[in-house]
Amino acid sequence: MAKSPKTGGSGSSSDNMEQAVTLPDDEHPDYLAGRVSEDEDALEADEASPEAFDFDDTDEFTPAPGGPGLPPGIPRPGRLPRPIPLPRPFPIPRFCGPVSGKYRYRPPVFLPRAPTPGPVSPALPGPVLPRPVPGPIIPINLLQITVRVDVDRFFPQNRISIEVRRLFPRSTAHAIAEVTSDRCVGLNNRYIDANIVYRDGNASLIPGTRVRFHAGRTSGFGYGKYSLRLSGGGISPRTYNLGFESRYFDPVEFEVDRVQNAGAIVTAYNTADHPNRPSNLPNETLSLATVYQRAGFDVRMSPNQTTIPTSGAGSNGTWSDTEMHNAMVTYWSRFANRPNWAMWVLYAARHDAGRSLGGVMFDDIGPNHRQGTAIFTDSFINDVPPGDPDPAGWRRRMQFWTAIHEMGHGFNLAHAWQKALGTPQAPGDPWIPLANEPEARSYMNYPFRVSGGESSFFSDFRFRFSDNELVFMRHAPRRFVQMGNSNWFNEHGFEAPEALDQTGQWTLEVRPNRNSNSYRFLEPVNMELKLTNTSHQAVEMDADMLADGRHVTVFIQREGGQTKQWRPMITQCHEPHANKIDVGESLYGAHVISTSTDGWLIDEAGFYKVQAAIDMGDQIVVSNVMRLYVGPPESQAEAEVAPDYFTEDVARVVNFGGAPELDKAEDVLRQVTETCAGNPAVKHAEVALTNPMLKDFKLLETGGSREDLAIKTKAAKIGTAAKAQTKALLDNPDEAADTMGHIPYFEQLRNVAEALEGDGNDKAAVDVMKKTIQVMKDRQILASVIDNAERRLDRRT
Amino acid sequence: MTASDVDNHGPAQAIEFHFTEGFREQSAQILCDGEKLASFTLTSAFQTGLAHIEILQLDEGKEVAIEIGDQPLRATAVVDAAHPFVVVALEGDRLDLAVLASRPGYV
């Protein structure tokens, strides 16, 4: 039987604590050490479910989900004869050890056929040929399946969750099933049936409605084989062989750092330390690690524990969220702006907010939330209620409880009374709607908020999370839970609607500004942002806020996939200038959102959701959620060019309107123009390829060393470029304006006209301007924009 | 700030006004004898459930009014040194006000 580490794995412990031990698992009343069935139970199970002994699901013949089934004519293995039941004079207890934990799909491994030994020939002199090296040819595992079984060990939730990741074409799915029966039919021979109740992502990857997990013996007494079967819903049952990976559901690392003036910190607590506790609560020491191990995580305490000098705090000695975030970046050895199963726990004296703030998960700043939490030792959690029988024990318990509570926020857990907040209409997938648990005896409830107050809470608190919280931590789609992944309060069934609501002063709209939200494969997606003053008074603000790329954040989620943040490839710093925006007046901006600083965000067929937010300084204004569709390749050529096209370099060329130094990317765009006729991506490519020719273009050339660096100028070819661009932009102006977006489209036409004018070709420039104005009128764009264009034209004619 | 110099009230006490859950960009003010002592804008933080703490020196026995919004929701409390924590939450269109002896905490 597995035992917990004696100190729960925590490297730190209370300065005031005597060394105590964590109760061995199998001695703990909250630990379920497997399942025992009496003979009759098993018999009943056998009779109730004839599938109990279906051994004819062989993995080798299992079709991949969504893939083809067995071709006709291939003989299937016959049904094995069932054992003849023997008379059972005595009821034999059947014991099945615990099976909770994480499992992974083990795809079948096909070994190469061994060469047939031939006749031995006499050794002849001659060259020695390399001998073939025998060994398995491991197929690339295109299907990754992770199964989390949760039926025993600590606080079992009777769930089986399944996570499927298909690598090509890339897709993910997640399902959670509720256990309906759990039968031990022999020594370590256990069948667990469950019904799927929750889905996320591509449902076709986890077909069926029912799940059966089987753990059985091979040789010896222990478990040796595991499988998962999907059935129901009219599908042919599919069985997957699994391998046991861990008794825990996910790994996580905690690093505890302490500010110099935080005093004695409590990272472990003896449950008998304070007299107000459940009478049957085991007397043991819990550490930060133990608590989260029992919640299902394989906790590692980082050995990198730092004492942060007080000089690092603000001038007043208290800490703001921003200062803590900066400290986290500086002192946390594992800090990275990316999803990570790791959390930084800081013990500090006091927050700027004062003594009333006992702790905070401060990390809702920046792109990766929930990585850092803080506990404030010089706060109300040190204020013992008058008359408490054990003030020191009270303080230790409160500090320990606060630490676990704040870390729970890091796992995206809300307060017990806030679970029903919000609605499942956030960008991203909602979690199962939850009911509030205002009386829950959970780490995530406030002890002083329940009926009867803190005394009542701790008299019945068993140092655990609620069942709903455990289900979330163990089985929710991992991006909801993993630190640095989904944002705090998002995708937890309570997308803080208040946080996203408009203030009423501004409305932000994200729109394609064309008739259809459908895009062709390869076509860059251009989004227009429209910010409207919906207050009751004119406001002065920077008219470039939407365009400069510094104030706008866009989130893009491929349905069933992760939400990704768009970061503009181009940001502009400009002199601030305030423009008067009248009531009802709007500002506009446009961005190619397919491409971000690290490549393409929209690079495959499917549905996507897009939502934007703009930082107005004193408020964040959030847009509508727009759904768009990207079609599959419509030709072999489109499919073939895709791997070369969806690269960072091509993204840069498209975004920057050309980049001659990225010649390979330009070659790819030329390939698009030559082989993908009719695809709107051709227009983007043509503009990007010819745009640098509208002016003398500077290139930095290198001769192999820094000394050889030289700026060379590539002479403009304005006539050639203008001809190509007017063809791309004006031959079918509606198509070009639709795919490029009004703002970039008309800006580009203006660039062409100005280049022609600068080249002395006024006649051609005026011609482009006239055609531009006609397109503006045909597309009924803002009268003020047309007026401006006509004034520019008048000055030239 | 001392709310009043009326003689028949006790010495000034530090009173903490805790504005907690339910607020979103509402203006708020604390008044005593018609005098505005403090004004601020409230937005509740989701994690802690706390919007703002205002600490004022007020005379024992004085009545203070808390007004929220343009067409103000209003609640009053009497300064009581034994209950120096005034907790204000917005529940729909109603102000919930509690006067506490011990410091409320937020985590």
PDB file of C-alpha atoms in Angstrom, chain A residues 508-614:
ATOM      1  CA  LEU A 508     -16.401  48.147 -28.624  1.00  0.00           C
ATOM      2  CA  GLU A 509     -17.357  46.111 -31.628  1.00  0.00           C
ATOM      3  CA  VAL A 510     -15.192  43.582 -33.385  1.00  0.00           C
ATOM      4  CA  ARG A 511     -16.406  42.850 -36.885  1.00  0.00           C
ATOM      5  CA  PRO A 512     -15.156  41.653 -40.248  1.00  0.00           C
ATOM      6  CA  ASN A 513     -16.862  44.587 -42.010  1.00  0.00           C
ATOM      7  CA  ARG A 514     -17.964  42.376 -44.820  1.00  0.00           C
ATOM      8  CA  ASN A 515     -21.046  40.332 -45.486  1.00  0.00           C
ATOM      9  CA  SER A 516     -19.684  36.982 -44.465  1.00  0.00           C
ATOM     10  CA  ASN A 517     -17.751  35.677 -41.494  1.00  0.00           C
ATOM     11  CA  SER A 518     -16.401  32.851 -43.648  1.00  0.00           C
ATOM     12  CA  TYR A 519     -12.807  32.877 -44.762  1.00  0.00           C
ATOM     13  CA  ARG A 520     -10.940  30.827 -47.273  1.00  0.00           C
ATOM     14  CA  PHE A 521      -8.075  28.612 -46.201  1.00  0.00           C
ATOM     15  CA  LEU A 522      -4.816  30.681 -46.315  1.00  0.00           C
ATOM     16  CA  GLU A 523      -6.782  33.946 -46.306  1.00  0.00           C
ATOM     17  CA  PRO A 524      -5.441  36.340 -43.649  1.00  0.00           C
ATOM     18  CA  VAL A 525      -8.243  37.364 -41.318  1.00  0.00           C
ATOM     19  CA  ASN A 526      -8.598  41.082 -40.961  1.00  0.00           C
ATOM     20  CA  MET A 527     -10.764  42.409 -38.151  1.00  0.00           C
ATOM     21  CA  GLU A 528     -12.080  45.891 -37.790  1.00  0.00           C
ATOM     22  CA  LEU A 529     -12.550  47.420 -34.365  1.00  0.00           C
ATOM     23  CA  LYS A 530     -15.114  50.099 -33.775  1.00  0.00           C
ATOM     24  CA  LEU A 531     -15.145  52.013 -30.512  1.00  0.00           C
ATOM     25  CA  THR A 532     -18.193  54.211 -29.999  1.00  0.00           C
ATOM     26  CA  ASN A 533     -18.747  56.894 -27.420  1.00  0.00           C
ATOM     27  CA  THR A 534     -22.024  55.817 -25.839  1.00  0.00           C
ATOM     28  CA  SER A 535     -21.788  58.158 -22.885  1.00  0.00           C
ATOM     29  CA  HIS A 536     -23.750  61.372 -22.608  1.00  0.00           C
ATOM     30  CA  GLN A 537     -20.905  63.715 -23.332  1.00  0.00           C
ATOM     31  CA  ALA A 538     -18.092  64.306 -25.738  1.00  0.00           C
ATOM     32  CA  VAL A 539     -14.779  62.808 -24.644  1.00  0.00           C
ATOM     33  CA  GLU A 540     -11.222  63.626 -25.565  1.00  0.00           C
ATOM     34  CA  MET A 541      -9.069  60.668 -26.367  1.00  0.00           C
ATOM     35  CA  ASP A 542      -6.239  59.430 -28.511  1.00  0.00           C
ATOM     36  CA  ALA A 543      -7.662  58.737 -31.937  1.00  0.00           C
ATOM     37  CA  ASP A 544      -4.957  56.147 -32.623  1.00  0.00           C
ATOM     38  CA  MET A 545      -5.872  53.916 -29.690  1.00  0.00           C
ATOM     39  CA  LEU A 546      -7.381  51.242 -31.888  1.00  0.00           C
ATOM     40  CA  ALA A 547      -4.737  51.369 -34.540  1.00  0.00           C
ATOM     41  CA  ASP A 548      -1.447  51.652 -32.685  1.00  0.00           C
ATOM     42  CA  GLY A 549      -1.461  48.068 -31.408  1.00  0.00           C
ATOM     43  CA  ARG A 550      -0.569  49.127 -27.884  1.00  0.00           C
ATOM     44  CA  HIS A 551      -3.998  49.404 -26.350  1.00  0.00           C
ATOM     45  CA  VAL A 552      -5.838  46.543 -27.958  1.00  0.00           C
ATOM     46  CA  THR A 553      -5.853  42.933 -26.870  1.00  0.00           C
ATOM     47  CA  VAL A 554      -7.537  40.269 -28.940  1.00  0.00           C
ATOM     48  CA  PHE A 555      -8.266  36.731 -27.845  1.00  0.00           C
ATOM     49  CA  ILE A 556      -8.760  34.026 -30.409  1.00  0.00           C
ATOM     50  CA  GLN A 557      -9.977  30.557 -29.683  1.00  0.00           C
ATOM     51  CA  ARG A 558     -10.335  27.766 -32.137  1.00  0.00           C
ATOM     52  CA  GLU A 559     -13.438  25.986 -30.917  1.00  0.00           C
ATOM     53  CA  GLY A 560     -12.339  23.132 -28.754  1.00  0.00           C
ATOM     54  CA  GLY A 561      -8.846  24.521 -28.479  1.00  0.00           C
ATOM     55  CA  GLN A 562      -6.977  26.901 -26.277  1.00  0.00           C
ATOM     56  CA  THR A 563      -7.635  30.588 -26.133  1.00  0.00           C
ATOM     57  CA  LYS A 564      -4.643  32.434 -27.525  1.00  0.00           C
ATOM     58  CA  GLN A 565      -3.771  36.034 -27.198  1.00  0.00           C
ATOM     59  CA  TRP A 566      -3.058  37.982 -30.334  1.00  0.00           C
ATOM     60  CA  ARG A 567      -0.065  40.228 -30.090  1.00  0.00           C
ATOM     61  CA  PRO A 568       0.401  42.702 -32.917  1.00  0.00           C
ATOM     62  CA  MET A 569       3.527  42.402 -34.994  1.00  0.00           C
ATOM     63  CA  ILE A 570       3.500  46.161 -35.336  1.00  0.00           C
ATOM     64  CA  THR A 571       3.030  48.557 -32.457  1.00  0.00           C
ATOM     65  CA  GLN A 572       3.416  52.249 -32.913  1.00  0.00           C
ATOM     66  CA  CYS A 573       4.568  54.740 -30.331  1.00  0.00           C
ATOM     67  CA  HIS A 574       3.424  58.165 -31.279  1.00  0.00           C
ATOM     68  CA  GLU A 575       3.047  61.516 -29.687  1.00  0.00           C
ATOM     69  CA  PRO A 576      -0.130  61.465 -27.658  1.00  0.00           C
ATOM     70  CA  HIS A 577      -2.823  63.590 -29.153  1.00  0.00           C
ATOM     71  CA  ALA A 578      -6.318  64.019 -27.877  1.00  0.00           C
ATOM     72  CA  ASN A 579      -9.186  64.184 -30.289  1.00  0.00           C
ATOM     73  CA  LYS A 580     -12.696  65.123 -29.362  1.00  0.00           C
ATOM     74  CA  ILE A 581     -15.024  62.175 -29.775  1.00  0.00           C
ATOM     75  CA  ASP A 582     -18.624  63.327 -29.772  1.00  0.00           C
ATOM     76  CA  VAL A 583     -21.503  61.326 -28.377  1.00  0.00           C
ATOM     77  CA  GLY A 584     -22.274  58.545 -30.825  1.00  0.00           C
ATOM     78  CA  GLU A 585     -19.045  59.089 -32.736  1.00  0.00           C
ATOM     79  CA  SER A 586     -16.710  56.153 -33.334  1.00  0.00           C
ATOM     80  CA  LEU A 587     -13.056  55.411 -33.737  1.00  0.00           C
ATOM     81  CA  TYR A 588     -11.888  52.641 -36.040  1.00  0.00           C
ATOM     82  CA  GLY A 589      -8.881  50.415 -36.319  1.00  0.00           C
ATOM     83  CA  ALA A 590      -8.031  47.296 -38.286  1.00  0.00           C
ATOM     84  CA  HIS A 591      -5.613  44.472 -37.677  1.00  0.00           C
ATOM     85  CA  VAL A 592      -4.631  41.217 -39.316  1.00  0.00           C
ATOM     86  CA  ILE A 593      -5.427  38.943 -36.412  1.00  0.00           C
ATOM     87  CA  SER A 594      -4.397  35.692 -38.074  1.00  0.00           C
ATOM     88  CA  THR A 595      -0.801  36.463 -37.310  1.00  0.00           C
ATOM     89  CA  SER A 596       0.747  37.177 -33.970  1.00  0.00           C
ATOM     90  CA  THR A 597       4.276  37.833 -32.842  1.00  0.00           C
ATOM     91  CA  ASP A 598       4.976  34.127 -32.756  1.00  0.00           C
ATOM     92  CA  GLY A 599       3.317  33.103 -35.967  1.00  0.00           C
ATOM     93  CA  TRP A 600      -0.163  32.215 -37.133  1.00  0.00           C
ATOM     94  CA  LEU A 601      -3.097  31.937 -34.762  1.00  0.00           C
ATOM     95  CA  ILE A 602      -5.574  31.055 -37.476  1.00  0.00           C
ATOM     96  CA  ASP A 603      -3.943  28.399 -39.560  1.00  0.00           C
ATOM     97  CA  GLU A 604      -6.433  25.595 -39.990  1.00  0.00           C
ATOM     98  CA  ALA A 605      -9.999  25.032 -40.969  1.00  0.00           C
ATOM     99  CA  GLY A 606     -12.666  25.322 -38.323  1.00  0.00           C
ATOM    100  CA  PHE A 607     -14.681  27.706 -36.249  1.00  0.00           C
ATOM    101  CA  TYR A 608     -13.004  30.403 -34.209  1.00  0.00           C
ATOM    102  CA  LYS A 609     -14.183  32.867 -31.619  1.00  0.00           C
ATOM    103  CA  VAL A 610     -12.691  36.320 -31.436  1.00  0.00           C
ATOM    104  CA  GLN A 611     -13.070  38.875 -28.689  1.00  0.00           C
ATOM    105  CA  ALA A 612     -11.228  42.136 -28.212  1.00  0.00           C
ATOM    106  CA  ALA A 613     -10.594  44.391 -25.278  1.00  0.00           C
ATOM    107  CA  ILE A 614      -9.174  47.874 -25.167  1.00  0.00           C
TER     108      ILE A 614
END
